[in-house]
Amino acid sequence: MKKTSRGRRRIAMEAIENAAARQVCFSKRRAGVFKKAAELSVLCGAEIAVLAFSPSGKPFFFGHPSVDSVLAHFFSAWPAPPRPHHPLAGAPVQALGREESQLAELLEEERRRK
Amino acid sequence: MKKTSRGRRRIAMEAIENAAARQVCFSKRRAGVFKKAAELSVLCGAEIAVLAFSPSGKPFFFGHPSVDSVLAHFFSAWPAPPRPHHPLAGAPVQALGREESQLAELLEEERRRK
DNA sequence: AGGCCTATGCTTAGACC
DNA sequence: TGGTCTAAGCATAGGCC
């Protein structure tokens, strides 16, 4: 049978010009980064959050125990002036742009899972 | 000469009990995750932020173009009620706990580098 | 955008400094 | 906590679905 792949090839660590290739690379590597972050949290019980925007502007995130809690920990440093515990809490989805409402939905899903 | 290492061994994907080993694992893997995140931003020009707390509570972070900008993008979804552009901006370091002041210093350093 | 597959480059457990 | 070194486990470029 025909050899269909030459296997992994080394690529230069510079911006990928081709938009399609860049998007594919983002998808694969984003998955890799998120997996590594998840493993880190499991193995070491560490709090970690990853927020990323794809080249096309689509938001992705990961958080352990949750994005919310990590950001809260991050912000807890500041003596809270009167503001919601978390800027995302209770925000009206209809007030957001398309990209943002997706994010809000995803965050909602994450909350429900807990 | 004596063989001093048996090389990499597979480990179970579960919490590491030994505190010392857990800390070492965190250090190595944190570096790995941050490197991957950096590569992702370079290759795909993607915005990405990683916030992590070591088992000992020490904060680490990475952001491209900066932690600030990614969080700003993340929060830009919310029609800003009267609050600072970024919760971290201008916070008095002396008001923070030890861990938090370290974080503030590091964020300051990051700002200066730009 | 995410899956599958292969060949191969990269990451990292373990031991020591 | 962060380097160094070795050997072996794992991630991923490229091609196709």
Short mmCIF file of C-alpha atoms (C1' of nucleotides) in Angstrom, two decimals:
data_model
loop_
_atom_site.label_atom_id
_atom_site.label_comp_id
_atom_site.label_asym_id
_atom_site.label_seq_id
_atom_site.Cartn_x
_atom_site.Cartn_y
_atom_site.Cartn_z
CA MET A 1 0.00 0.00 0.00
CA LYS A 2 1.05 3.58 -0.63
CA LYS A 3 2.86 5.40 2.12
CA THR A 4 0.47 8.23 2.94
CA SER A 5 2.38 10.14 5.62
CA ARG A 6 5.95 11.18 6.13
CA GLY A 7 5.21 11.61 9.80
CA ARG A 8 5.82 14.66 11.92
CA ARG A 9 8.07 17.29 10.40
CA ARG A 10 9.89 20.05 12.20
CA ILE A 11 8.46 23.52 11.63
CA ALA A 12 10.01 26.94 12.19
CA MET A 13 8.93 28.76 15.34
CA GLU A 14 7.48 31.73 13.50
CA ALA A 15 4.07 32.99 12.51
CA ILE A 16 2.31 30.65 10.10
CA GLU A 17 1.33 32.69 7.05
CA ASN A 18 -1.28 30.38 5.56
CA ALA A 19 -4.55 31.13 7.32
CA ALA A 20 -5.97 27.63 7.00
CA ALA A 21 -2.79 25.98 8.24
CA ARG A 22 -2.62 28.48 11.09
CA GLN A 23 -6.15 27.63 12.16
CA VAL A 24 -5.47 23.89 12.05
CA CYS A 25 -2.28 24.34 14.03
CA PHE A 26 -4.18 26.37 16.60
CA SER A 27 -6.82 23.68 17.03
CA LYS A 28 -4.34 20.89 17.53
CA ARG A 29 -1.99 22.79 19.80
CA ARG A 30 -4.78 24.35 21.83
CA ALA A 31 -5.97 20.83 22.60
CA GLY A 32 -2.42 19.95 23.59
CA VAL A 33 -2.02 22.95 25.90
CA PHE A 34 -5.38 22.30 27.56
CA LYS A 35 -4.52 18.66 28.09
CA LYS A 36 -1.18 19.61 29.67
CA ALA A 37 -2.94 22.12 31.91
CA ALA A 38 -5.47 19.48 32.96
CA GLU A 39 -2.70 16.99 33.75
CA LEU A 40 -0.87 19.61 35.79
CA SER A 41 -3.98 20.24 37.86
CA VAL A 42 -4.59 16.52 38.41
CA LEU A 43 -1.02 15.52 39.20
CA CYS A 44 -0.24 18.50 41.40
CA GLY A 45 -3.68 19.63 42.50
CA ALA A 46 -2.70 23.06 41.27
CA GLU A 47 -5.09 25.84 40.42
CA ILE A 48 -4.73 26.83 36.81
CA ALA A 49 -6.68 28.76 34.22
CA VAL A 50 -6.05 29.10 30.50
CA LEU A 51 -7.84 31.65 28.36
CA ALA A 52 -7.25 31.66 24.62
CA PHE A 53 -8.68 33.31 21.54
CA SER A 54 -8.31 31.51 18.23
CA PRO A 55 -7.00 33.40 15.18
CA SER A 56 -10.64 33.67 14.16
CA GLY A 57 -11.50 35.23 17.51
CA LYS A 58 -13.30 32.26 19.03
CA PRO A 59 -12.76 31.99 22.79
CA PHE A 60 -11.59 28.83 24.55
CA PHE A 61 -10.80 28.34 28.19
CA PHE A 62 -9.93 25.82 30.83
CA GLY A 63 -9.87 26.17 34.57
CA HIS A 64 -9.28 24.05 37.63
CA PRO A 65 -11.17 23.98 39.90
CA SER A 66 -12.85 26.49 37.54
CA VAL A 67 -11.99 29.59 35.56
CA ASP A 68 -14.07 31.56 38.01
CA SER A 69 -12.24 30.38 41.08
CA VAL A 70 -8.80 30.95 39.61
CA LEU A 71 -9.69 34.46 38.50
CA ALA A 72 -11.22 35.05 41.91
CA HIS A 73 -7.98 33.90 43.53
CA PHE A 74 -6.10 36.12 41.12
CA PHE A 75 -8.25 39.12 41.95
CA SER A 76 -8.62 38.39 45.63
CA ALA A 77 -5.46 40.40 46.01
CA TRP A 78 -7.48 43.55 45.62
CA PRO A 79 -9.50 44.83 48.51
CA ALA A 80 -12.84 44.69 46.74
CA PRO A 81 -14.49 47.99 46.09
CA PRO A 82 -18.22 47.52 45.67
CA ARG A 83 -18.36 45.24 42.63
CA PRO A 84 -19.71 41.81 41.86
CA HIS A 85 -17.63 38.94 43.23
CA HIS A 86 -16.81 38.14 39.64
CA PRO A 87 -17.32 40.43 36.67
CA LEU A 88 -18.87 37.54 34.77
CA ALA A 89 -21.45 36.76 37.41
CA GLY A 90 -24.96 37.41 36.38
CA ALA A 91 -24.13 39.36 33.26
CA PRO A 92 -27.11 39.54 30.93
CA VAL A 93 -26.26 37.39 27.93
CA GLN A 94 -28.38 39.46 25.59
CA ALA A 95 -26.16 42.43 26.28
CA LEU A 96 -23.15 40.67 24.84
CA GLY A 97 -21.79 40.33 21.32
CA ARG A 98 -21.90 36.98 19.56
CA GLU A 99 -18.43 35.92 20.60
CA GLU A 100 -19.03 37.03 24.14
CA SER A 101 -22.37 35.31 24.49
CA GLN A 102 -20.72 32.06 23.42
CA LEU A 103 -18.21 32.58 26.16
CA ALA A 104 -20.93 33.29 28.67
CA GLU A 105 -22.79 30.15 27.63
CA LEU A 106 -19.69 28.05 27.99
CA LEU A 107 -18.99 29.51 31.40
CA GLU A 108 -22.57 28.77 32.37
CA GLU A 109 -22.11 25.17 31.28
CA GLU A 110 -18.98 24.95 33.36
CA ARG A 111 -20.88 26.26 36.38
CA ARG A 112 -23.65 23.76 35.90
CA ARG A 113 -21.21 20.88 35.82
CA LYS A 114 -20.15 21.72 39.37
CA MET B 1 30.71 4.36 33.65
CA LYS B 2 27.68 3.55 35.76
CA LYS B 3 24.25 3.97 34.26
CA THR B 4 22.67 6.58 36.47
CA SER B 5 19.22 6.97 34.95
CA ARG B 6 16.60 4.63 33.62
CA GLY B 7 15.10 7.49 31.67
CA ARG B 8 11.54 8.67 31.62
CA ARG B 9 9.00 6.38 33.32
CA ARG B 10 5.27 6.40 32.84
CA ILE B 11 3.36 7.75 35.83
CA ALA B 12 -0.30 7.35 36.75
CA MET B 13 -2.53 10.32 36.04
CA GLU B 14 -3.52 10.86 39.63
CA ALA B 15 -2.59 13.19 42.43
CA ILE B 16 1.04 12.85 43.49
CA GLU B 17 1.07 12.18 47.22
CA ASN B 18 4.68 13.01 48.00
CA ALA B 19 4.84 16.77 48.52
CA ALA B 20 8.41 17.16 47.27
CA ALA B 21 7.80 15.12 44.16
CA ARG B 22 4.57 17.02 43.53
CA GLN B 23 6.39 20.32 43.70
CA VAL B 24 9.14 19.16 41.34
CA CYS B 25 6.55 17.84 38.91
CA PHE B 26 4.74 21.17 39.05
CA SER B 27 7.89 23.13 38.27
CA LYS B 28 8.79 21.03 35.25
CA ARG B 29 5.33 20.78 33.82
CA ARG B 30 4.50 24.40 34.44
CA ALA B 31 7.52 25.30 32.32
CA GLY B 32 6.24 22.92 29.67
CA VAL B 33 2.73 24.37 29.63
CA PHE B 34 4.07 27.93 29.45
CA LYS B 35 6.38 27.00 26.59
CA LYS B 36 3.51 25.42 24.68
CA ALA B 37 1.38 28.49 25.30
CA ALA B 38 4.17 30.72 24.03
CA GLU B 39 4.62 28.61 20.91
CA LEU B 40 0.89 28.73 20.25
CA SER B 41 0.93 32.51 20.41
CA VAL B 42 3.94 32.76 18.11
CA LEU B 43 2.82 30.21 15.53
CA CYS B 44 -0.80 31.32 15.40
CA GLY B 45 -0.60 34.88 16.67
CA ALA B 46 -3.27 33.89 19.16
CA GLU B 47 -4.06 35.73 22.36
CA ILE B 48 -3.55 33.48 25.34
CA ALA B 49 -3.15 33.81 29.08
CA VAL B 50 -2.20 31.19 31.64
CA LEU B 51 -2.57 31.75 35.36
CA ALA B 52 -1.33 29.10 37.76
CA PHE B 53 -0.76 28.67 41.47
CA SER B 54 1.86 26.17 42.58
CA PRO B 55 1.03 23.63 45.29
CA SER B 56 2.87 25.98 47.63
CA GLY B 57 0.65 28.85 46.56
CA LYS B 58 3.18 30.74 44.49
CA PRO B 59 1.61 32.46 41.48
CA PHE B 60 2.89 32.08 37.92
CA PHE B 61 1.45 33.50 34.74
CA PHE B 62 2.01 33.98 31.06
CA GLY B 63 0.20 36.18 28.62
CA HIS B 64 0.39 37.18 24.98
CA PRO B 65 0.33 39.99 24.14
CA SER B 66 0.04 40.34 27.94
CA VAL B 67 -2.00 38.94 30.80
CA ASP B 68 -3.64 42.34 31.06
CA SER B 69 -4.77 42.48 27.46
CA VAL B 70 -6.16 38.96 27.44
CA LEU B 71 -8.09 39.54 30.64
CA ALA B 72 -9.28 42.84 29.20
CA HIS B 73 -10.46 41.03 26.08
CA PHE B 74 -12.09 38.45 28.31
CA PHE B 75 -13.86 41.10 30.34
CA SER B 76 -14.62 43.41 27.43
CA ALA B 77 -17.74 41.33 27.04
CA TRP B 78 -19.25 43.20 29.94
CA PRO B 79 -20.61 46.70 29.42
CA ALA B 80 -18.29 48.33 31.92
CA PRO B 81 -19.96 49.57 35.04
CA PRO B 82 -17.83 52.27 36.68
CA ARG B 83 -14.70 50.31 37.53
CA PRO B 84 -11.01 50.54 36.65
CA HIS B 85 -10.12 49.30 33.19
CA HIS B 86 -8.34 46.47 34.93
CA PRO B 87 -8.79 45.45 38.53
CA LEU B 88 -5.04 45.13 38.90
CA ALA B 89 -4.29 48.63 37.70
CA GLY B 90 -2.87 50.93 40.29
CA ALA B 91 -3.54 48.67 43.23
CA PRO B 92 -1.45 49.65 46.23
CA VAL B 93 1.09 46.89 46.74
CA GLN B 94 1.33 47.48 50.46
CA ALA B 95 -2.33 46.57 50.79
CA LEU B 96 -1.69 43.08 49.50
CA GLY B 97 -0.65 39.84 51.16
CA ARG B 98 2.80 38.43 50.52
CA GLU B 99 1.72 36.14 47.73
CA GLU B 100 -0.32 38.85 46.11
CA SER B 101 2.39 41.46 46.28
CA GLN B 102 4.71 39.06 44.46
CA LEU B 103 2.10 38.75 41.77
CA ALA B 104 1.73 42.49 41.56
CA GLU B 105 5.49 42.90 41.24
CA LEU B 106 5.65 40.35 38.48
CA LEU B 107 2.80 42.02 36.63
CA GLU B 108 4.60 45.33 37.02
CA GLU B 109 7.72 43.79 35.50
CA GLU B 110 5.69 42.52 32.61
CA ARG B 111 4.25 45.98 32.04
CA ARG B 112 7.69 47.55 32.10
CA ARG B 113 8.98 45.14 29.49
CA LYS B 114 6.44 46.47 27.00
"C1'" DA C 1 -13.37 22.08 13.67
"C1'" DG C 2 -12.27 17.73 15.20
"C1'" DG C 3 -10.91 12.58 14.08
"C1'" DC C 4 -7.89 9.08 12.35
"C1'" DC C 5 -3.10 7.51 11.13
"C1'" DT C 6 2.02 7.34 10.77
"C1'" DA C 7 6.59 8.66 11.51
"C1'" DT C 8 9.38 11.42 14.21
"C1'" DG C 9 10.58 15.46 17.09
"C1'" DC C 10 9.88 17.00 21.73
"C1'" DT C 11 8.89 16.50 26.65
"C1'" DT C 12 9.84 14.72 30.82
"C1'" DA C 13 10.48 11.00 35.08
"C1'" DG C 14 14.11 9.98 37.85
"C1'" DA C 15 18.55 10.84 39.85
"C1'" DC C 16 21.94 14.28 41.07
"C1'" DC C 17 23.77 19.20 41.78
"C1'" DT D 1 13.29 25.91 42.77
"C1'" DG D 2 15.74 25.51 38.82
"C1'" DG D 3 19.75 23.22 35.87
"C1'" DT D 4 21.85 18.87 33.85
"C1'" DC D 5 21.68 14.17 31.67
"C1'" DT D 6 19.48 9.81 29.86
"C1'" DA D 7 16.10 7.01 28.08
"C1'" DA D 8 11.54 6.39 26.87
"C1'" DG D 9 6.76 8.12 26.58
"C1'" DC D 10 3.97 11.38 24.19
"C1'" DA D 11 2.57 15.19 21.06
"C1'" DT D 12 2.01 16.53 16.62
"C1'" DA D 13 2.93 17.87 11.18
"C1'" DG D 14 1.01 16.41 7.22
"C1'" DG D 15 -2.35 13.94 4.64
"C1'" DC D 16 -7.09 12.36 4.38
"C1'" DC D 17 -11.96 12.09 6.07
#
